[in-house]
PDB file of C-alpha atoms and ligand atoms in Angstrom:
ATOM      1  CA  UNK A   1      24.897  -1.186  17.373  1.00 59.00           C
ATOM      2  CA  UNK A   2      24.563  -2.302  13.813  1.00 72.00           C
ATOM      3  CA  UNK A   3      22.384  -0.193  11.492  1.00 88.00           C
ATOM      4  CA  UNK A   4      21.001  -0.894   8.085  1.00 92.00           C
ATOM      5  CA  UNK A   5      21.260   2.091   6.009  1.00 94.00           C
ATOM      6  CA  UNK A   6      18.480   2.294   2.917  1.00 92.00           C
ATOM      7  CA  UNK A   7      19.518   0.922  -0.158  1.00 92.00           C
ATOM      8  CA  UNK A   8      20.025   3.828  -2.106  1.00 91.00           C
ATOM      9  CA  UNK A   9      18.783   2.192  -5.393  1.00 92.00           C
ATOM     10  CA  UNK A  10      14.839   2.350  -4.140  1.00 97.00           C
ATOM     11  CA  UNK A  11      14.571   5.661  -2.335  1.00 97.00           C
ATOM     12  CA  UNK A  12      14.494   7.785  -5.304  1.00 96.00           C
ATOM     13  CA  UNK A  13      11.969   5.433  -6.885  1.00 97.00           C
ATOM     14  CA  UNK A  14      10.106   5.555  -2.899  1.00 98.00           C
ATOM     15  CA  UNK A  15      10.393   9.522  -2.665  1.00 98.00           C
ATOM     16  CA  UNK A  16       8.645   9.345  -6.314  1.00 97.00           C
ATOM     17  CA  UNK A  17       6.123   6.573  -5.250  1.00 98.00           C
ATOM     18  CA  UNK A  18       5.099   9.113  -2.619  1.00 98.00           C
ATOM     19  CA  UNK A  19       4.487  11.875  -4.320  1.00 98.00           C
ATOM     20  CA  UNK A  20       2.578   9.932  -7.159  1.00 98.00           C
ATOM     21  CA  UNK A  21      -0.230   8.192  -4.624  1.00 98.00           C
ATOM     22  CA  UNK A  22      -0.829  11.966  -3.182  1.00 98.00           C
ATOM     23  CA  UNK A  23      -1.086  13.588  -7.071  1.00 98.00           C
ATOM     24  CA  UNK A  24      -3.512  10.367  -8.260  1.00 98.00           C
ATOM     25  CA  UNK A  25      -5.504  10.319  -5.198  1.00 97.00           C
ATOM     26  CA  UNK A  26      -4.714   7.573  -3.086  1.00 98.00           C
ATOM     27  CA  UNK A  27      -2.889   9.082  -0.148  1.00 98.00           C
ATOM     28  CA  UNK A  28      -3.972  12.603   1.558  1.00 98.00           C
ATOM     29  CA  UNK A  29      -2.013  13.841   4.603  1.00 97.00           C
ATOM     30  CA  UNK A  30      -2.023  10.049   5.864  1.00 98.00           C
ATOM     31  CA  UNK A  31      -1.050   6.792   4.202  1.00 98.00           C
ATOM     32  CA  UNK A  32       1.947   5.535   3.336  1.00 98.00           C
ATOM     33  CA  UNK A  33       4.159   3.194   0.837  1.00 98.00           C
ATOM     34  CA  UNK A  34       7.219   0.885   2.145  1.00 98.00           C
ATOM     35  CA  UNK A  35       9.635  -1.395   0.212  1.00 98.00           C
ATOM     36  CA  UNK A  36      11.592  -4.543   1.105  1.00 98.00           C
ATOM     37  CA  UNK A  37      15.375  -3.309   1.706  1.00 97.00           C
ATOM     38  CA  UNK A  38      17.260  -4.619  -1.332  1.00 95.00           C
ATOM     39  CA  UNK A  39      19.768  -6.469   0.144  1.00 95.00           C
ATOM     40  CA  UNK A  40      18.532  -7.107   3.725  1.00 95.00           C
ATOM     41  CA  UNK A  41      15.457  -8.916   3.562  1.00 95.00           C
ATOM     42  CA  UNK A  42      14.246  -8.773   6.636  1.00 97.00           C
ATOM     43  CA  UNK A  43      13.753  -4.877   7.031  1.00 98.00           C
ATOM     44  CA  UNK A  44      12.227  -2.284   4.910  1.00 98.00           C
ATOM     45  CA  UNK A  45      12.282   1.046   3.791  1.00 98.00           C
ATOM     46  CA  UNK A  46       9.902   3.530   4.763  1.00 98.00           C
ATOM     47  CA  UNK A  47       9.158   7.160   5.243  1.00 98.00           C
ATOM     48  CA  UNK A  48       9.253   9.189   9.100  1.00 97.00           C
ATOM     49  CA  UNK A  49       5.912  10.567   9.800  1.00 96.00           C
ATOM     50  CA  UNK A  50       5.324  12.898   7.157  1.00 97.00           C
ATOM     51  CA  UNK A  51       2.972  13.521   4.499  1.00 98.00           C
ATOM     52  CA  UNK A  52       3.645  11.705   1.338  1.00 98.00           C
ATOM     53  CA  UNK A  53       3.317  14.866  -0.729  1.00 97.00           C
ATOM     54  CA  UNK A  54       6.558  16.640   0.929  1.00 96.00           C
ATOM     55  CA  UNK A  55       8.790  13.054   1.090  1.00 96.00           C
ATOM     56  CA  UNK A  56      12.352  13.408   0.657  1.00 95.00           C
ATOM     57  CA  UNK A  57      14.977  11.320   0.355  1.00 95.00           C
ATOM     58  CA  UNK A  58      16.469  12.323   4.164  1.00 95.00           C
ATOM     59  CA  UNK A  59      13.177  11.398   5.562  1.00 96.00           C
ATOM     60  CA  UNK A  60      13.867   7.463   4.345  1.00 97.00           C
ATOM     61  CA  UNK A  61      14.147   5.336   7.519  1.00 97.00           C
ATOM     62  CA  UNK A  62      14.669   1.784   7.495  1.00 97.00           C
ATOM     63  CA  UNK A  63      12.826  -0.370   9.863  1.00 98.00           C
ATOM     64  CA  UNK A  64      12.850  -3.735  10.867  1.00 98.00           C
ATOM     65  CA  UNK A  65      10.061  -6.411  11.031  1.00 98.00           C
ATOM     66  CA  UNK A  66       9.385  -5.235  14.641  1.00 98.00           C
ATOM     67  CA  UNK A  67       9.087  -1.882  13.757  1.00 97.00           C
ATOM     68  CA  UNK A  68      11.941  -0.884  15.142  1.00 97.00           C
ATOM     69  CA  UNK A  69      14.212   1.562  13.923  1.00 96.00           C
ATOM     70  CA  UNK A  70      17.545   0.334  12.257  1.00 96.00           C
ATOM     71  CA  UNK A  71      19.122   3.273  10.201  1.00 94.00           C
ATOM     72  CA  UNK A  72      20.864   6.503  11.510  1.00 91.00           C
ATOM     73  CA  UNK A  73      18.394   9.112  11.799  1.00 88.00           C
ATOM     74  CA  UNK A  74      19.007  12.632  12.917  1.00 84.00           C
ATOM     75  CA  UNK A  75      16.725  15.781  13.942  1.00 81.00           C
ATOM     76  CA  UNK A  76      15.422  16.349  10.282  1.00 82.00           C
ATOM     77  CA  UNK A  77      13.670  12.850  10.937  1.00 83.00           C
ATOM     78  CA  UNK A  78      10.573  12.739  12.927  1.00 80.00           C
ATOM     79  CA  UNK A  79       8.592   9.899  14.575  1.00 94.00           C
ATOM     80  CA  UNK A  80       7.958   6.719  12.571  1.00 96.00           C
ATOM     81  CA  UNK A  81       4.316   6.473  11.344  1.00 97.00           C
ATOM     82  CA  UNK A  82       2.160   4.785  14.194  1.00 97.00           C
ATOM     83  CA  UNK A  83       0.996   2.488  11.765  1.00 98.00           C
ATOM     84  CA  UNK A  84       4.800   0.825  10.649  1.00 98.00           C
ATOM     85  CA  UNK A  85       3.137  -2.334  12.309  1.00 98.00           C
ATOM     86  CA  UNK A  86       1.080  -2.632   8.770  1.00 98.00           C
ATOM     87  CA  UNK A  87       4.015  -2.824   6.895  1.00 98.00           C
ATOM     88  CA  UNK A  88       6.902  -5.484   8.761  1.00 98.00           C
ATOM     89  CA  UNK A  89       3.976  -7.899   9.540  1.00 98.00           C
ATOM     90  CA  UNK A  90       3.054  -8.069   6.330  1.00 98.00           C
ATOM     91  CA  UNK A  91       6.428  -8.871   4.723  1.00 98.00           C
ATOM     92  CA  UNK A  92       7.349 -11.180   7.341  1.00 98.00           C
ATOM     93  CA  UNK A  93       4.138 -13.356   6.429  1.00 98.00           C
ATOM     94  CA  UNK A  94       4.772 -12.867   2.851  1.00 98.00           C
ATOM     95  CA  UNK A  95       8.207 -13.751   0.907  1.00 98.00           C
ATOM     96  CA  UNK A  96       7.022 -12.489  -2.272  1.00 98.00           C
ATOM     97  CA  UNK A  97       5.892  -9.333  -0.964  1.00 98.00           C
ATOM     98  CA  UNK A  98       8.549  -6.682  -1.879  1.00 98.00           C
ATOM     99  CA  UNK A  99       6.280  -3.365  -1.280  1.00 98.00           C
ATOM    100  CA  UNK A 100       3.061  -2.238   0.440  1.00 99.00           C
ATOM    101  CA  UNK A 101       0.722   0.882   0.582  1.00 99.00           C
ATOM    102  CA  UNK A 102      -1.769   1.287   3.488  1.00 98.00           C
ATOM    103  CA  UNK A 103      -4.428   4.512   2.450  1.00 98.00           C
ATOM    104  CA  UNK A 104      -7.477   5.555   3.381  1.00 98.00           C
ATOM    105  CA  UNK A 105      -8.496   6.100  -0.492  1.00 98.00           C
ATOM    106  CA  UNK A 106     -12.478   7.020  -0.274  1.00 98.00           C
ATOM    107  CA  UNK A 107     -13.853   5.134  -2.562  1.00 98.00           C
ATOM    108  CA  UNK A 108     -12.921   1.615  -1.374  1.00 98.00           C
ATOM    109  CA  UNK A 109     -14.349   2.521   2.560  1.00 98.00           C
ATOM    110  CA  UNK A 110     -17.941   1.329   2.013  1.00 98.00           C
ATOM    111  CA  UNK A 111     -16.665  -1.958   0.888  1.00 98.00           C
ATOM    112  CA  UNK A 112     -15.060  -2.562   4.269  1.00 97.00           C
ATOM    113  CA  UNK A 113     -18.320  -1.697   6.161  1.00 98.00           C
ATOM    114  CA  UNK A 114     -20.416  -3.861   4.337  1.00 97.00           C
ATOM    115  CA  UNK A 115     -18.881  -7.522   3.512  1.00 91.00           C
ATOM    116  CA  UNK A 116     -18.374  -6.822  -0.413  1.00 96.00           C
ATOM    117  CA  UNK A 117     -15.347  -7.659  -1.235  1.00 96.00           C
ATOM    118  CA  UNK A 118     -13.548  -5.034  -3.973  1.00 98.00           C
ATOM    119  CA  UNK A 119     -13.706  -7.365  -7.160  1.00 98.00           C
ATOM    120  CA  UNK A 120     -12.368  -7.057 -10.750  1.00 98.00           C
ATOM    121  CA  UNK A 121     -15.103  -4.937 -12.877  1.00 98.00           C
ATOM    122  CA  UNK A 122     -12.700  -4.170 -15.528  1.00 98.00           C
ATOM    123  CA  UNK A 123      -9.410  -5.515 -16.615  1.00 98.00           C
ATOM    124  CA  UNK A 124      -7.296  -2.540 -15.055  1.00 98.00           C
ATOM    125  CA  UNK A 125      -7.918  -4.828 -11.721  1.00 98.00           C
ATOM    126  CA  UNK A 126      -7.706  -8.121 -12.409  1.00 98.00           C
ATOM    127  CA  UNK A 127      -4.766  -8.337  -9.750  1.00 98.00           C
ATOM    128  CA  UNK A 128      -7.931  -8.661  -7.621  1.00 98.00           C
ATOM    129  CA  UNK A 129      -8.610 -11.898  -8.707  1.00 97.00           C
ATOM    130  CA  UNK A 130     -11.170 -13.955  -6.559  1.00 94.00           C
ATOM    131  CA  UNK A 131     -11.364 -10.636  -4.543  1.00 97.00           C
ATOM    132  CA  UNK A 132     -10.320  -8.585  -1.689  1.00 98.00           C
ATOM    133  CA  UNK A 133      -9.840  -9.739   2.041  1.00 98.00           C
ATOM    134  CA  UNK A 134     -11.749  -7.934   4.583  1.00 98.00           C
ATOM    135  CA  UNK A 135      -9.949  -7.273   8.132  1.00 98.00           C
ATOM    136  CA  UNK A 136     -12.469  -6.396  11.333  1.00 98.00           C
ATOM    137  CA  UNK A 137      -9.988  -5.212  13.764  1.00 98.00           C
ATOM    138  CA  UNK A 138     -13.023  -5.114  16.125  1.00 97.00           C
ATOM    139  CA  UNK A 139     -13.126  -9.083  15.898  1.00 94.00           C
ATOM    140  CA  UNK A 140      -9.400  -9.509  17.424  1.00 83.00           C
ATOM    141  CA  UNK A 141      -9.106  -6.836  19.989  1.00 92.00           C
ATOM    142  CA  UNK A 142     -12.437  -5.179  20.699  1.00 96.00           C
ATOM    143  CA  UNK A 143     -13.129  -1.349  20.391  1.00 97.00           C
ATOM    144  CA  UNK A 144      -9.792   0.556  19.511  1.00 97.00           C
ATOM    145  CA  UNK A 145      -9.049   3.441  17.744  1.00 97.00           C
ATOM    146  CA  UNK A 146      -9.086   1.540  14.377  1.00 98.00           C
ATOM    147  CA  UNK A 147      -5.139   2.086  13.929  1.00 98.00           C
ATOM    148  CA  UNK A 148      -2.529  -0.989  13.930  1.00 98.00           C
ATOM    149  CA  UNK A 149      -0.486   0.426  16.719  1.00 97.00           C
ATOM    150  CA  UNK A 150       1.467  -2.962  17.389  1.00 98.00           C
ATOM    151  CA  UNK A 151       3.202  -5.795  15.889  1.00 98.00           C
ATOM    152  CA  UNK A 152      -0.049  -7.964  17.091  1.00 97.00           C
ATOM    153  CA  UNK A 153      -2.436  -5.874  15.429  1.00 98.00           C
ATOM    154  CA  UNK A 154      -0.298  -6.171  11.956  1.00 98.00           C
ATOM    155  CA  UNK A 155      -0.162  -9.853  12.676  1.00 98.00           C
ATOM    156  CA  UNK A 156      -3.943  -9.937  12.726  1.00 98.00           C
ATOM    157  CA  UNK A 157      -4.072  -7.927   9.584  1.00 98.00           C
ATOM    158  CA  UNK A 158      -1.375  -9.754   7.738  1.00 98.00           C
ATOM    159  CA  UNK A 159      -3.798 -13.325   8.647  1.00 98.00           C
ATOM    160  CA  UNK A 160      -6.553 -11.656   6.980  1.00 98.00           C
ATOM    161  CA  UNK A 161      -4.914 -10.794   4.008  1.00 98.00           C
ATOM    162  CA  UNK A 162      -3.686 -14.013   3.434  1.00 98.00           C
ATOM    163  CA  UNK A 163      -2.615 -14.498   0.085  1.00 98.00           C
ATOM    164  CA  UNK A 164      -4.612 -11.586  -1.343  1.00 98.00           C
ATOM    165  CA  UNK A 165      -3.515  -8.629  -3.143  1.00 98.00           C
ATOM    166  CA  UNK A 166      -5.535  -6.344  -1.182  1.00 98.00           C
ATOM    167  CA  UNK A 167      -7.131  -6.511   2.338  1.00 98.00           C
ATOM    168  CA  UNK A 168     -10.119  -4.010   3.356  1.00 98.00           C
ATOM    169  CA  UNK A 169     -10.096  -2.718   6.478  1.00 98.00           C
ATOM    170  CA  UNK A 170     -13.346  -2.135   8.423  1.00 98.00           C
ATOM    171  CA  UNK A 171     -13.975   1.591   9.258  1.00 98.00           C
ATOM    172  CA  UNK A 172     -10.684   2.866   8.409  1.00 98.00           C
ATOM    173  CA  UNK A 173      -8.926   2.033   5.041  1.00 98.00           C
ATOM    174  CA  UNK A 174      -7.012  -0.813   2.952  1.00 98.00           C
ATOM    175  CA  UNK A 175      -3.824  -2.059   2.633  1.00 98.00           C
ATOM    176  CA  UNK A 176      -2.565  -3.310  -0.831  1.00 98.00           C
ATOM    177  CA  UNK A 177       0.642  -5.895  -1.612  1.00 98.00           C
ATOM    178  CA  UNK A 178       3.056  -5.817  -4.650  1.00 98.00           C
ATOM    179  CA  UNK A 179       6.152  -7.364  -6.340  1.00 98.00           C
ATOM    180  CA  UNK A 180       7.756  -3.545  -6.923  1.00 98.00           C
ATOM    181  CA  UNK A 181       7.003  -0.123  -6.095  1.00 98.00           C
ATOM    182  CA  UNK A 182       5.345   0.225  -9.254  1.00 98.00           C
ATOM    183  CA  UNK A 183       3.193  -2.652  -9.246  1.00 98.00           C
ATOM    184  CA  UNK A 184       2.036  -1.521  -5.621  1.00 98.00           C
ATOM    185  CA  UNK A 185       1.279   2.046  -6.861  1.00 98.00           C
ATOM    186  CA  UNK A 186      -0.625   0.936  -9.589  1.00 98.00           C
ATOM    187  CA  UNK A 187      -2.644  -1.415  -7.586  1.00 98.00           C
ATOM    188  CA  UNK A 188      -3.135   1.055  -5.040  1.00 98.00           C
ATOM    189  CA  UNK A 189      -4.503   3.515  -7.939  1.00 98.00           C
ATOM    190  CA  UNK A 190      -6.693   1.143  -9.478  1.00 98.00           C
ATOM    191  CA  UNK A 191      -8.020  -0.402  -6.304  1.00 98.00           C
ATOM    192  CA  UNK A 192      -9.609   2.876  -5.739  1.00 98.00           C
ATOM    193  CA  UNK A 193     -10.581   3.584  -9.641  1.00 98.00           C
ATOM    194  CA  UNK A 194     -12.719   0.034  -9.403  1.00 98.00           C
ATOM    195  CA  UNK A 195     -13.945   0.393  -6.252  1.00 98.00           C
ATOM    196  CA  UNK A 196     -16.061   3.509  -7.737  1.00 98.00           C
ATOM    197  CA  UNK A 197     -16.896   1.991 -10.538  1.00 98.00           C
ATOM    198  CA  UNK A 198     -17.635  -1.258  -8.722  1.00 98.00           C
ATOM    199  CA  UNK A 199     -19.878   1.200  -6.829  1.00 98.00           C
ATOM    200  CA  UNK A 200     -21.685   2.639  -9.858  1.00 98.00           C
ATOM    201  CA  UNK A 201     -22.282  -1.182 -11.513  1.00 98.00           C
ATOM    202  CA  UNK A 202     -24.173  -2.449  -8.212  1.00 98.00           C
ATOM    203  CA  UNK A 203     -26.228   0.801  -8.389  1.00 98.00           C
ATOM    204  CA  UNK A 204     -27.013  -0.399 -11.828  1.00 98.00           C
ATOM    205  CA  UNK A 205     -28.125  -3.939 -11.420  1.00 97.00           C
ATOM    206  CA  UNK A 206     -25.904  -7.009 -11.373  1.00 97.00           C
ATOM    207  CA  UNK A 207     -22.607  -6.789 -12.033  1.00 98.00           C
ATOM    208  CA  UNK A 208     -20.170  -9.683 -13.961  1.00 98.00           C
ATOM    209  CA  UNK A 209     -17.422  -9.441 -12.846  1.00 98.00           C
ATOM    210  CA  UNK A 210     -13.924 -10.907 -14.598  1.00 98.00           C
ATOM    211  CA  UNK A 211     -13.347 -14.257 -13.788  1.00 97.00           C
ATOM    212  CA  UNK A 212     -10.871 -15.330 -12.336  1.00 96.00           C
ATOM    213  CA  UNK A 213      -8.890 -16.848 -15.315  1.00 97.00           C
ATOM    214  CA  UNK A 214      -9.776 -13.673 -16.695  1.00 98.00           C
ATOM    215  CA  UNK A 215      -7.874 -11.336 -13.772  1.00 98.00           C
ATOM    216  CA  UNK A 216      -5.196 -13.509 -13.768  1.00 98.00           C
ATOM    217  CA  UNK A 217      -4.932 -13.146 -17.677  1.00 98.00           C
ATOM    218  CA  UNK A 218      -5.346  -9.760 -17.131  1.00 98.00           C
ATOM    219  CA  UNK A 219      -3.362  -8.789 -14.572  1.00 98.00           C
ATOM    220  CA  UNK A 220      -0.150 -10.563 -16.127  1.00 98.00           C
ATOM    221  CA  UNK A 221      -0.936  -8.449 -19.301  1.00 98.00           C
ATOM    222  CA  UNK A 222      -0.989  -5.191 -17.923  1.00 97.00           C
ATOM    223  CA  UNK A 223       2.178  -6.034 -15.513  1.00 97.00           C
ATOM    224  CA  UNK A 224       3.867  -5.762 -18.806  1.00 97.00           C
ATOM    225  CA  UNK A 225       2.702  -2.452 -19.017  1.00 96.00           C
ATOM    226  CA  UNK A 226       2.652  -0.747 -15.898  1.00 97.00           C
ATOM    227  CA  UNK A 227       6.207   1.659 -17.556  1.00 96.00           C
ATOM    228  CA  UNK A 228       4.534   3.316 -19.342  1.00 96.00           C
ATOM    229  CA  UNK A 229       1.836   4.437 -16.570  1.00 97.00           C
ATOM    230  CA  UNK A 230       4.556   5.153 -14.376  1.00 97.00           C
ATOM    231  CA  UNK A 231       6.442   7.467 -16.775  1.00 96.00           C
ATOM    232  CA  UNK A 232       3.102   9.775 -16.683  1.00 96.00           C
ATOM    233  CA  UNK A 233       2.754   9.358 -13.240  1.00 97.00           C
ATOM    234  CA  UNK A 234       6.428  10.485 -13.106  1.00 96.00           C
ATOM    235  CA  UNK A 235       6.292  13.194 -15.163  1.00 95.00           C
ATOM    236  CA  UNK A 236       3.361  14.637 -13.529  1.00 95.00           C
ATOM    237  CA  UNK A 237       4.977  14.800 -10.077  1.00 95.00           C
ATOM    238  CA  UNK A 238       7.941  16.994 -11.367  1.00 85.00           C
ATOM    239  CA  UNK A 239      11.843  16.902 -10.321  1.00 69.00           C
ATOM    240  CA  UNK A 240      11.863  15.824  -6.688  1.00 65.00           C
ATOM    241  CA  UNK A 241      14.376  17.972  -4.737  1.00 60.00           C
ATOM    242  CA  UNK A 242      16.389  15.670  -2.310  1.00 54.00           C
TER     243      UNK A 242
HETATM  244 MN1   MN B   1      -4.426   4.115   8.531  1.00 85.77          MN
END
């Protein structure tokens, strides 16, 4: 059997992205964050079934677009996340998707239950652009548990997303797309910072939002800056022990 071992140049940087979406907020006990292998495109890198918080680099598997496991993995590995389906779907629909994070951040949940899409209130989110895509799992399969158990289900998902940046998913969480682990993390951060302040404006009255020259203007502006967010983010997450 062939096997595709990570690509040891991302899973420090994956281990970190881990432990930075539990210490900002994004990821509790569930959720997770997955790259595109570096040099085998069509399989990705992505934790066993663990919380993010306690992520090392031995619990790095590397999957295939299937889901399917294609690395060695021994007894300090346990089951893959149910929800791997999220991930392979989505970067077999999308070439220029080279990360993801699926969360359950709270703030961006009443979105998903109630047809507003998350769009840009300030400039920290103007990689929302026209919006966020909304994903009713109901709509393809009926009453489930909510979870995107199959290859099928992340098919359905990855349709819904479309070209987006982010898709909402009803009664259960969101799923967010990037060109790097750090764009993804910082996406995944501020998805949830605008979605409560997005949340606090339509309280208020009627909201402008950016336009959409203006996310796009914005969002290529603060890609320039995303380093030095990261370093914090970094820093505040310690040394990881391997
Ligand atoms: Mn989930």
């Amino acid at each position: 059997m062939t096997t595709t071992e990570p690509d040891t140049s991302l899973v420090e940087k994956l281990v970190a992205a881990n432990r930075i979406l539990y210490d900002q907020g994004v990821v509790d006990g569930l959720g997770h964050i997955s790259v595109r292998h570096g040099t085998a495109a069509d399989t990705f890198m992505l934790s066993c079934s663990r919380a993010p918080a306690l992520v090392v680099a031995r619990d790095i598997v590397c999957y295939d677009l299937d889901g399917n496991t294609v690395s060695q993995t021994d007894e300090t590995n346990g089951r893959p996340y149910l929800e791997r389906f999220i991930h392979g779907e989505i970067y077999r629909t999308r070439p220029d998707v080279l990360a993801v994070v699926h969360s359950h951040s709270p703030s961006v949940i009443p979105f998903g239950v109630t047809g507003h899409r998350l769009r840009p209130i300030y400039h920290m989110a103007g990689f929302l652009g026209s919006g966020s895509a909304l994903f009713d799992i109901r709509t393809d399969v009926g009453d489930t548990d909510m979870l995107i158990r199959n290859s099928e289900l992340g098919r359905a998902l990855a349709a819904s997303l479309g070209a987006r940046t982010c898709v909402l998913m009803r009664g259960h969480g969101s799923t967010t797309v990037g060109n790097s682990i750090e764009q993804v993390v910082y996406r995944a951060i501020y998805a949830e910072h605008n979605a409560k302040l997005q949340t606090q404006a339509m309280a208020l009255g009627e909201v402008t939002y950016l336009s959409a020259q203006e996310a796009d203007l914005a969002a290529a502006a603060n890609d320039t800056q995303i380093g030095r967010s990261w370093d914090l983010w970094l820093r505040r997450v310690g040394k990881i022990e391997g």
